[in-house]
XYZ file of C-alpha atoms in Angstrom:
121
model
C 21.250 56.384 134.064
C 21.858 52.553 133.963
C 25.023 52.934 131.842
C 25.977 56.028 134.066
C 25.878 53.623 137.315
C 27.612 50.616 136.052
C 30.133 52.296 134.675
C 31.175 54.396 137.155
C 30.192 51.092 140.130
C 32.411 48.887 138.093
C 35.589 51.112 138.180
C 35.370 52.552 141.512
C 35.579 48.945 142.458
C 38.261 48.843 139.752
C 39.880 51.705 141.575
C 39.691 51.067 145.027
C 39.296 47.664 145.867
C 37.350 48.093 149.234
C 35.009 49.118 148.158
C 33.896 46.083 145.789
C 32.785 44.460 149.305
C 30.180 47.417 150.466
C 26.469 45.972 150.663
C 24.310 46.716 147.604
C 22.710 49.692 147.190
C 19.259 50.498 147.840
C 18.032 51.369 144.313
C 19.206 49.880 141.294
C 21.471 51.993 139.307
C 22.605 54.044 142.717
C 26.175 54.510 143.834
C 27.109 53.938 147.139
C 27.465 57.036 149.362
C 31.626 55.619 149.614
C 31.155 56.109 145.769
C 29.790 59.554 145.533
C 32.487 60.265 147.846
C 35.030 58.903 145.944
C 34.065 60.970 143.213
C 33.697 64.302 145.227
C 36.836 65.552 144.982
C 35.849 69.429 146.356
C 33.541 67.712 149.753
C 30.909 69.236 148.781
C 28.751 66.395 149.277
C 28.035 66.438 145.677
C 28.985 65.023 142.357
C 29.444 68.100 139.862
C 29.729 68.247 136.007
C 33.369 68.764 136.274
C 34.362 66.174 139.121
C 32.507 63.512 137.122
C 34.080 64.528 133.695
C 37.470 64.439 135.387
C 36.862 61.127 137.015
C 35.457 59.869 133.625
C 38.335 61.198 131.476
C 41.139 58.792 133.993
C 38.286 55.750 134.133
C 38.189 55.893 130.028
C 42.292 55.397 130.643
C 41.803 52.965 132.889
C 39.893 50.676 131.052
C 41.851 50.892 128.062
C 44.023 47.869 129.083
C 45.858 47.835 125.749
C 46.975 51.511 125.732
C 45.388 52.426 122.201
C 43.364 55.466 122.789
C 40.396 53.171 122.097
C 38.026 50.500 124.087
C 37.735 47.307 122.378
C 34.141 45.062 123.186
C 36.590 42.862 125.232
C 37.546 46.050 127.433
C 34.236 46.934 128.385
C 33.018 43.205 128.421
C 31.875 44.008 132.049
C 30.449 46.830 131.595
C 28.396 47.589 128.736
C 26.380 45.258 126.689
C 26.789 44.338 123.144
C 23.881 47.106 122.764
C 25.069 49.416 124.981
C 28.917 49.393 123.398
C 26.896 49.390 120.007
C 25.286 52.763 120.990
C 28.377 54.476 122.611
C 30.272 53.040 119.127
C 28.858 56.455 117.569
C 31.271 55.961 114.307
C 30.644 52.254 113.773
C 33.933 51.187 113.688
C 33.882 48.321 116.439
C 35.756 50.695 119.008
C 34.639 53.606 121.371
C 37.215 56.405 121.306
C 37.390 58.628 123.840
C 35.004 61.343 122.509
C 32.522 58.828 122.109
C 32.956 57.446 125.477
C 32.681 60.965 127.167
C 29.810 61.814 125.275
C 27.923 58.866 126.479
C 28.957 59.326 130.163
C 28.145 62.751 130.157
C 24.584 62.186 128.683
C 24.278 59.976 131.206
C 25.103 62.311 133.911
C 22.689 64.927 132.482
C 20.033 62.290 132.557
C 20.722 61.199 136.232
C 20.913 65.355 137.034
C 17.135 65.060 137.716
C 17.160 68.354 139.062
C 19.414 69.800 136.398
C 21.442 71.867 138.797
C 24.976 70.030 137.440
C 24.572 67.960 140.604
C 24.227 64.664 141.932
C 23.421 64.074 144.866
């Protein structure tokens, strides 16, 4: 859940710049409600599998500054930690490719779906 909410904290406030200068949030690892609504694209006051995986899928090309098809440590230097980028690296070849960043992100999201209804909330 940790990797779930810093990833997707750090580029919403990639994505939309206002929103990098909302207060905190109340719990660690929460989005802001701006956030979730960001990511809601139906308004259905939820974040479903398929919203997130879309929103996931443009962040992955996002980050990728360099335009290879791969992140590089030094693209997700704000994001993940040397362990964390270690664990997404699922090939061990010193890059995360977009399968293995979707993978991780999505395992995330099944973690945070406490409920498992394919929901956050």
């Amino acid at each position: 859940m940790k990797t779930l909410a810093l990833v997707t904290t750090f580029i919403l406030c990639q994505c939309v710049g206002a929103m990098a200068q909302q207060p905190q949030p109340q719990q660690p690892g929460s989005m802001y409600q701006g956030q979730m609504d960001r990511l809601d694209a139906n308004t259905s006051k939820t974040v479903d599998r398929s919203e997130y995986e879309t929103f996931m899928g443009t962040a992955f090309v996002s980050l990728d500054k360099n335009k290879d098809g791969n992140l590089q440590a030094g693209e997700t230097v704000q994001i993940l930690s040397v362990e964390q980028f270690t664990l997404t690296d699922a090939n061990h070849d010193g890059r995360i490719n977009k399968s293995e960043f979707m993978q991780r992100v999505m395992a995330d999201f099944a973690t945070a779906d406490h409920d498992r209804n394919g929901n956050l909330q």
